[in-house]
GROMACS .gro file of C-alpha atoms in nm:
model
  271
    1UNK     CA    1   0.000   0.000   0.000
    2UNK     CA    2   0.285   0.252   0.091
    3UNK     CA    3   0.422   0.175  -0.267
    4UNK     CA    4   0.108   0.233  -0.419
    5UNK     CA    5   0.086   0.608  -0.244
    6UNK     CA    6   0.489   0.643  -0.361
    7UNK     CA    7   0.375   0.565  -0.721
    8UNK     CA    8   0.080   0.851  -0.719
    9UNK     CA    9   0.317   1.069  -0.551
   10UNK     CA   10   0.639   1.053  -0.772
   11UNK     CA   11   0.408   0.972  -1.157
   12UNK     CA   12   0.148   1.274  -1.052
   13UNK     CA   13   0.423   1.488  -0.997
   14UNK     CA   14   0.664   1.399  -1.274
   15UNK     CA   15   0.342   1.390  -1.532
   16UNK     CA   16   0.269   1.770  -1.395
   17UNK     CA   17   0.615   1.894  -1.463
   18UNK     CA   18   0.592   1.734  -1.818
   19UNK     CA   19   0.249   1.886  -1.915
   20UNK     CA   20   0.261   2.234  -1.830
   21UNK     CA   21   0.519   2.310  -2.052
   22UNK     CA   22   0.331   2.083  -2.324
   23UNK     CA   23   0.024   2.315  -2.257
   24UNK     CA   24   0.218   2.624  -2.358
   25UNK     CA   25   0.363   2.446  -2.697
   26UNK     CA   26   0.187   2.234  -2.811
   27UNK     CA   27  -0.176   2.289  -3.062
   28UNK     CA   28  -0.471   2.215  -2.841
   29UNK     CA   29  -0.599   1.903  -2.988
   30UNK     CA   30  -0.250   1.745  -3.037
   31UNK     CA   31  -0.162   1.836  -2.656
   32UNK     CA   32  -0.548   1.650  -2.530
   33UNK     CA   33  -0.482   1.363  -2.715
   34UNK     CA   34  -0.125   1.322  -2.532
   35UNK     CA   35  -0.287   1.372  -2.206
   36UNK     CA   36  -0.499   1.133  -2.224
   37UNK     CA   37  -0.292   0.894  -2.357
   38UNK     CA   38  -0.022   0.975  -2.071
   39UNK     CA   39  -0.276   0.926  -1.817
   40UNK     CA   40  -0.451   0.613  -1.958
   41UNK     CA   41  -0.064   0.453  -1.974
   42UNK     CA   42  -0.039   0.565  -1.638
   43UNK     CA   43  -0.326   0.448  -1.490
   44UNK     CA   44  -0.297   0.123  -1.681
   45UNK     CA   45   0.056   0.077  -1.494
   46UNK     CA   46  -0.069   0.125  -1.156
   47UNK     CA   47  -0.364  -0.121  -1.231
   48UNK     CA   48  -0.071  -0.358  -1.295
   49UNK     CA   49   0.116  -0.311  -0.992
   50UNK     CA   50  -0.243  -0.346  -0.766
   51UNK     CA   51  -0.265  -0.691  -0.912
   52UNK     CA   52   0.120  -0.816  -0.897
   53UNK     CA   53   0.108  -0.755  -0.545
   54UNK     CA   54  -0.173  -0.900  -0.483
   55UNK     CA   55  -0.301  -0.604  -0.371
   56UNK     CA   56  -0.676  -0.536  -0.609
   57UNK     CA   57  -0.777  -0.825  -0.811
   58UNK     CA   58  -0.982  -0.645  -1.021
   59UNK     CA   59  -1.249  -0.770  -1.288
   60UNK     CA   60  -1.239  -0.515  -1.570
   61UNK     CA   61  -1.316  -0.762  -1.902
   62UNK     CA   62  -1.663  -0.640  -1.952
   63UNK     CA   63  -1.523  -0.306  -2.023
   64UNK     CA   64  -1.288  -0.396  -2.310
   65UNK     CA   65  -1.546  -0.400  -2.577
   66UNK     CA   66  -1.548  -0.016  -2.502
   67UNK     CA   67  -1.197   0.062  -2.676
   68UNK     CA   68  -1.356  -0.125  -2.993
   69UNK     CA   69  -1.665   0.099  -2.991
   70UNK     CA   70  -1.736   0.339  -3.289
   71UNK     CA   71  -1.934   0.629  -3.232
   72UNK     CA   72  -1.947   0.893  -2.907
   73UNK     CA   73  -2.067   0.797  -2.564
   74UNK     CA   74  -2.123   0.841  -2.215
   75UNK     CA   75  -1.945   0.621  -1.974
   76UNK     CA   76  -2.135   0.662  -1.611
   77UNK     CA   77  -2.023   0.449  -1.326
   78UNK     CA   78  -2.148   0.440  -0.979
   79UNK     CA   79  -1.873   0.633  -0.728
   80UNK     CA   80  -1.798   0.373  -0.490
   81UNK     CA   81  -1.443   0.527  -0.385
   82UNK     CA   82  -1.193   0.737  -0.498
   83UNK     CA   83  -0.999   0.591  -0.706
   84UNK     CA   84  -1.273   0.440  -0.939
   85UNK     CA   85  -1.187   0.649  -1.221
   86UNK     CA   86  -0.826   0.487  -1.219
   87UNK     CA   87  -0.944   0.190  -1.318
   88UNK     CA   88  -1.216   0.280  -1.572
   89UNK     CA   89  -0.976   0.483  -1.764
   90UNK     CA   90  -0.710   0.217  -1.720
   91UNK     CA   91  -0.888   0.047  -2.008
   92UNK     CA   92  -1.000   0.358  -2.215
   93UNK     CA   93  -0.676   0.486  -2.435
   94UNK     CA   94  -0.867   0.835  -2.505
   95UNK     CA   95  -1.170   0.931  -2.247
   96UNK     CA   96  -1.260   1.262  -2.201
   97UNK     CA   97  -1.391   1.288  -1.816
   98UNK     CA   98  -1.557   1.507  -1.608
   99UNK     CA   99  -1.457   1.614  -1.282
  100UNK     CA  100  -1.417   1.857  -0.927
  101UNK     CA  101  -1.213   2.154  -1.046
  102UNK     CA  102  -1.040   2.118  -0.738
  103UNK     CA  103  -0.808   1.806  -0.894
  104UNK     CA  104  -0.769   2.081  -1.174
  105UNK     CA  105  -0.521   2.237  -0.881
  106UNK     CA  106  -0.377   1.922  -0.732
  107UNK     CA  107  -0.008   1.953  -0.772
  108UNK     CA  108  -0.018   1.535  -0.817
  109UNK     CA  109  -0.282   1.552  -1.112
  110UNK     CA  110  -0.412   1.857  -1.239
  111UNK     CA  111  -0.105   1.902  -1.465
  112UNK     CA  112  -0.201   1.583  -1.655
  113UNK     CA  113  -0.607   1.650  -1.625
  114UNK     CA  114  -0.512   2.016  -1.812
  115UNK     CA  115  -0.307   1.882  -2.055
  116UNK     CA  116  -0.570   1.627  -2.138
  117UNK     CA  117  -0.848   1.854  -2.115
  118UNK     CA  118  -1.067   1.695  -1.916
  119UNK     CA  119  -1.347   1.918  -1.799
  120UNK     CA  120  -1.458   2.062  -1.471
  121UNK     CA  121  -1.836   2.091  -1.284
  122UNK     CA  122  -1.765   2.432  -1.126
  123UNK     CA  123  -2.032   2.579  -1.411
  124UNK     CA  124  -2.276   2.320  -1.447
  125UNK     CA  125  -2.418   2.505  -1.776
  126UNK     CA  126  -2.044   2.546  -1.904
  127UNK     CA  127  -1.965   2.164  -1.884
  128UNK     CA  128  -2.290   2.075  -1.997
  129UNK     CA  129  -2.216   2.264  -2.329
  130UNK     CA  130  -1.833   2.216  -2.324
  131UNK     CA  131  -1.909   1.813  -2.277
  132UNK     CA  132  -2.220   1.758  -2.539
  133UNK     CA  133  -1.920   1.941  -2.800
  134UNK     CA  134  -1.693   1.715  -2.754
  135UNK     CA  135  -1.931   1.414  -2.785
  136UNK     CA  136  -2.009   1.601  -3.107
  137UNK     CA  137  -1.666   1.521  -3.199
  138UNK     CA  138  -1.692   1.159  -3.117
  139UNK     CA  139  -1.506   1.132  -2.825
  140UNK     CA  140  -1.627   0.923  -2.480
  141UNK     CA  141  -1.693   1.056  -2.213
  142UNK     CA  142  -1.665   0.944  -1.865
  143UNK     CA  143  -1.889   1.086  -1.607
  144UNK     CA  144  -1.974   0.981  -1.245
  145UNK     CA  145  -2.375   1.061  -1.249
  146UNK     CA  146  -2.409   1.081  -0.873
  147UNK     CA  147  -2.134   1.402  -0.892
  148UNK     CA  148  -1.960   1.253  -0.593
  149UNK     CA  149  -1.897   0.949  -0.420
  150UNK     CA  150  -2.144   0.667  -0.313
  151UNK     CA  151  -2.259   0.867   0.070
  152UNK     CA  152  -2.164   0.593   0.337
  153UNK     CA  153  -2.547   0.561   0.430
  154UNK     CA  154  -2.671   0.539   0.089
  155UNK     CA  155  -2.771   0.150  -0.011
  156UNK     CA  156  -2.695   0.124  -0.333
  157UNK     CA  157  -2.626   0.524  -0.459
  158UNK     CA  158  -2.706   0.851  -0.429
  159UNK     CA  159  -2.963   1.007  -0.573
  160UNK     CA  160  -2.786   1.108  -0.903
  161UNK     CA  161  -2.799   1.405  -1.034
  162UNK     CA  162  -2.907   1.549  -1.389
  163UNK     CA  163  -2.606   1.688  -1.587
  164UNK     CA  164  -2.555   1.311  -1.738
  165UNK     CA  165  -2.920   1.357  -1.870
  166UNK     CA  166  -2.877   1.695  -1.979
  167UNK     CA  167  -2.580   1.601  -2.183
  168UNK     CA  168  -2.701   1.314  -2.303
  169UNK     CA  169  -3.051   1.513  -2.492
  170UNK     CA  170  -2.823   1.766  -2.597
  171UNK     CA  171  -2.548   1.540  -2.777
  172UNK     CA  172  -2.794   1.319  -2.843
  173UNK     CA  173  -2.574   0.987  -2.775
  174UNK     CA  174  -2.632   0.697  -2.540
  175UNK     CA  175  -2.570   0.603  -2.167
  176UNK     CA  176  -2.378   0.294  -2.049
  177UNK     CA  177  -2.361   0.259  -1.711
  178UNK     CA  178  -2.093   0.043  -1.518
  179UNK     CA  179  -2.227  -0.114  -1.180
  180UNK     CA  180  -1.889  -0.066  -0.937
  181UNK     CA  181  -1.902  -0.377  -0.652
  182UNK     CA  182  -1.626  -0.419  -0.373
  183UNK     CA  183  -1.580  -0.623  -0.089
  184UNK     CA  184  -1.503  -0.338   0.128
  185UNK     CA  185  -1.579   0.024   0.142
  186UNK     CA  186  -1.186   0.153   0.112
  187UNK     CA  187  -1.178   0.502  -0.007
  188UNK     CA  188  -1.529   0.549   0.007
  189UNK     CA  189  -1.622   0.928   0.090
  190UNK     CA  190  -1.513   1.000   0.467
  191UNK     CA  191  -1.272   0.674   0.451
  192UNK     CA  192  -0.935   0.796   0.624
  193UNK     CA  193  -0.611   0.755   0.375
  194UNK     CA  194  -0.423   0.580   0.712
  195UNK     CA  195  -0.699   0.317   0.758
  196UNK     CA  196  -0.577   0.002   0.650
  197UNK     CA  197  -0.877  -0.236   0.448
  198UNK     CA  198  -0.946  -0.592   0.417
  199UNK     CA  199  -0.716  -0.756   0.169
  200UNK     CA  200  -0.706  -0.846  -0.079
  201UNK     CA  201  -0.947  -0.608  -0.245
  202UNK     CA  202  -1.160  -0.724  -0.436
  203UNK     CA  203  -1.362  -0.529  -0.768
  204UNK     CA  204  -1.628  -0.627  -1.038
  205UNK     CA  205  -1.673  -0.368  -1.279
  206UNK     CA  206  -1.994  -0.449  -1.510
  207UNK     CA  207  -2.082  -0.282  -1.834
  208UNK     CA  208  -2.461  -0.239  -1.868
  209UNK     CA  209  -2.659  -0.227  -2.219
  210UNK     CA  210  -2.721   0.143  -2.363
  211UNK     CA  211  -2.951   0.393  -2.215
  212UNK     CA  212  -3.089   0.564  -2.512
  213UNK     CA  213  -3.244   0.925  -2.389
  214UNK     CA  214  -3.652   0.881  -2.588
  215UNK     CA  215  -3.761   1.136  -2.832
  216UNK     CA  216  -3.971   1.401  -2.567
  217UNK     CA  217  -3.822   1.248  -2.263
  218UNK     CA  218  -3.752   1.508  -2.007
  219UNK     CA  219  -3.407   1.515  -1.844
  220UNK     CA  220  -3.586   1.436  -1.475
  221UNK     CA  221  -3.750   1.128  -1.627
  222UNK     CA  222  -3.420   1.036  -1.783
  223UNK     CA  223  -3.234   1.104  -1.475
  224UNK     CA  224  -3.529   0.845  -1.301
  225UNK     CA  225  -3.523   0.562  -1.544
  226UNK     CA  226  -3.121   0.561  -1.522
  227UNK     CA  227  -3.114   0.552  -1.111
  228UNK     CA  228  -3.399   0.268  -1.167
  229UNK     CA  229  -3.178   0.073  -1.377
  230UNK     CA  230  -2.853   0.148  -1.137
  231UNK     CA  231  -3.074   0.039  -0.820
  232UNK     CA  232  -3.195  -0.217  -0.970
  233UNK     CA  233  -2.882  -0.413  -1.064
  234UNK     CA  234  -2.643  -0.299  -0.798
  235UNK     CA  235  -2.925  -0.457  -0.567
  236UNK     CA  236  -2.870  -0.830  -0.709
  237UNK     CA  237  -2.760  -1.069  -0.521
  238UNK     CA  238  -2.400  -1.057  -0.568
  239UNK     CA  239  -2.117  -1.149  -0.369
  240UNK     CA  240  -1.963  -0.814  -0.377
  241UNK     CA  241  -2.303  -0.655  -0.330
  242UNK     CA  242  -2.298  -0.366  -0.131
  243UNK     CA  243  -2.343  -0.439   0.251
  244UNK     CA  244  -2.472  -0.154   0.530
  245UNK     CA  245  -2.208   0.016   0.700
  246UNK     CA  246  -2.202  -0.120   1.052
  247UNK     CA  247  -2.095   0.246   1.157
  248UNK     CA  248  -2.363   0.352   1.057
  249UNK     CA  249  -2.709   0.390   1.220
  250UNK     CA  250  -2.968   0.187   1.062
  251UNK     CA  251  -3.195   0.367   0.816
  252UNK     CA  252  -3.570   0.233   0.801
  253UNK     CA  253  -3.588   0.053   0.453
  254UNK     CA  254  -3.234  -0.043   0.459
  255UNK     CA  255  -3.261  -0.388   0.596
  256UNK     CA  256  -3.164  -0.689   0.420
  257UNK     CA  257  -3.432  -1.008   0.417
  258UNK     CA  258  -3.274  -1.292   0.543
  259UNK     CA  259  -3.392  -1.408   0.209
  260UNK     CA  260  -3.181  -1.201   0.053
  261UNK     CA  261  -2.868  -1.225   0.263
  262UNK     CA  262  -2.540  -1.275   0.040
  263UNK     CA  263  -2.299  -1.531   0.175
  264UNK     CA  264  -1.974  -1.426   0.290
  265UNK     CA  265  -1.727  -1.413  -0.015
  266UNK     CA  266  -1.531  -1.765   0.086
  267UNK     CA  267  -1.161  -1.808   0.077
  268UNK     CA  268  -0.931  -1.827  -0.244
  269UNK     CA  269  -1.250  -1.651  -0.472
  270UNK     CA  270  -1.044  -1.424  -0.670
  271UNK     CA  271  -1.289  -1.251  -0.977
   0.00000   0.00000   0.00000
């Protein structure tokens, strides 16, 4: 775990050096399209480390049809911690992504995010418009629909908000959500850096079918039928299915049947 902090430490800084000059120099498409690819290499490398020391072992096959797709989209996982955008981009080689402006200013990775051009949700109007034209452009777009991470009393999300839907209309391009499940809660929002978690952890990342917004649909009603489909599958049974917080106080409607109780993940499963 300490080498896994090193790596961000050392890579975000060295990548922030590199790309501010590159942001002065170089044309503005050329310099986005090294960005990305510098981050996606990056994040790709780290992934690899997780899993040679045993660290993460991490199922992220269902999202390699996505380098093979044609056309723009919008990639919208649940937020279940903070580095869930790591691995998602891990496998994309050019993702455009949406984020807090304050990473913009993080010595460790806003050099890399400017360079790349990813875009921030200071100005919701602004990155509604400044996403929905790049889309135009067939890029893909990676957007967390909840706008921050998974609350630790939520069940399955938060209630999510509606710039994915507003994007979405205005672009006019389709919705696949990926349904984030882990065996522990590491990194979740509140989760101290110095708290050690169970491990090995252990990820499923699962690529749903297109959400496709319908001719007249409003961006509320959107913004409904996607958390329906997000609540609906992050609530099957699962073995990484999302369990209460025992921190936490119970919340009425939160309590799990018996009927519906997932067994404990036994020894040696690895996904």
């Amino acid at each position: 775990m300490l080498g896994a902090f090193a790596y961000w430490g050392i890579a975000g800084l060295l990548i922030t050096a590199v790309s501010i000059p590159l942001i002065l120099i170089l044309p503005c498409a050329v310099a986005k399209r090294l960005g990305r690819g510098m981050l996606h290499r990056a994040f790709r490398l780290f992934v690899r480390y997780l899993r040679a020391t045993d660290l993460v072992h991490a199922d992220l096959g269902s999202l390699d049809v996505l380098k093979d797709e044609q056309g723009p989209v919008i990639i919208a996982p649940n937020h279940t911690s903070l580095w869930d955008a790591v691995f998602v981009i891990s496998k994309l080689p050019q993702p455009i992504c949406i984020m807090k402006e304050a990473i913009l200013k993080n010595p460790f990775l806003g050099g890399g995010a400017r360079l790349a051009g990813y875009i921030p949700n200071s100005s919701p109007a602004k990155m509604v418009k400044t996403a929905a034209a790049a889309l135009e452009n067939g890029g893909q777009l990676l957007l967390f629909p909840e706008g921050t991470r998974t609350r630790r009393e939520a069940r399955w999300i938060n209630p999510l908000r509606g710039g994915c839907a507003l994007i979405a209309r205005r672009a006019g391009v389709p919705v696949r959500p990926v349904f984030i499940r882990s065996n522990t809660r590491f990194l979740e929002k509140g989760w101290p850096l110095w708290r050690k978690p169970e491990l090995p952890i252990r990820l499923s990342f699962e690529l749903g079918e297109p959400v496709v917004p319908i001719e007249g649909e409003s961006a509320h009603d959107f913004t409904r039928r996607l958390e329906d489909i997000f609540e609906r599958n992050l609530s099957r049974a699962h073995k990484l299915r999302r369990q209460a917080d025992p921190r936490s106080s119970p919340l009425p409607g939160l309590e799990v049947p018996a009927s519906e109780a997932v067994a404990e993940i036994p020894p040696g499963f690895r996904l």
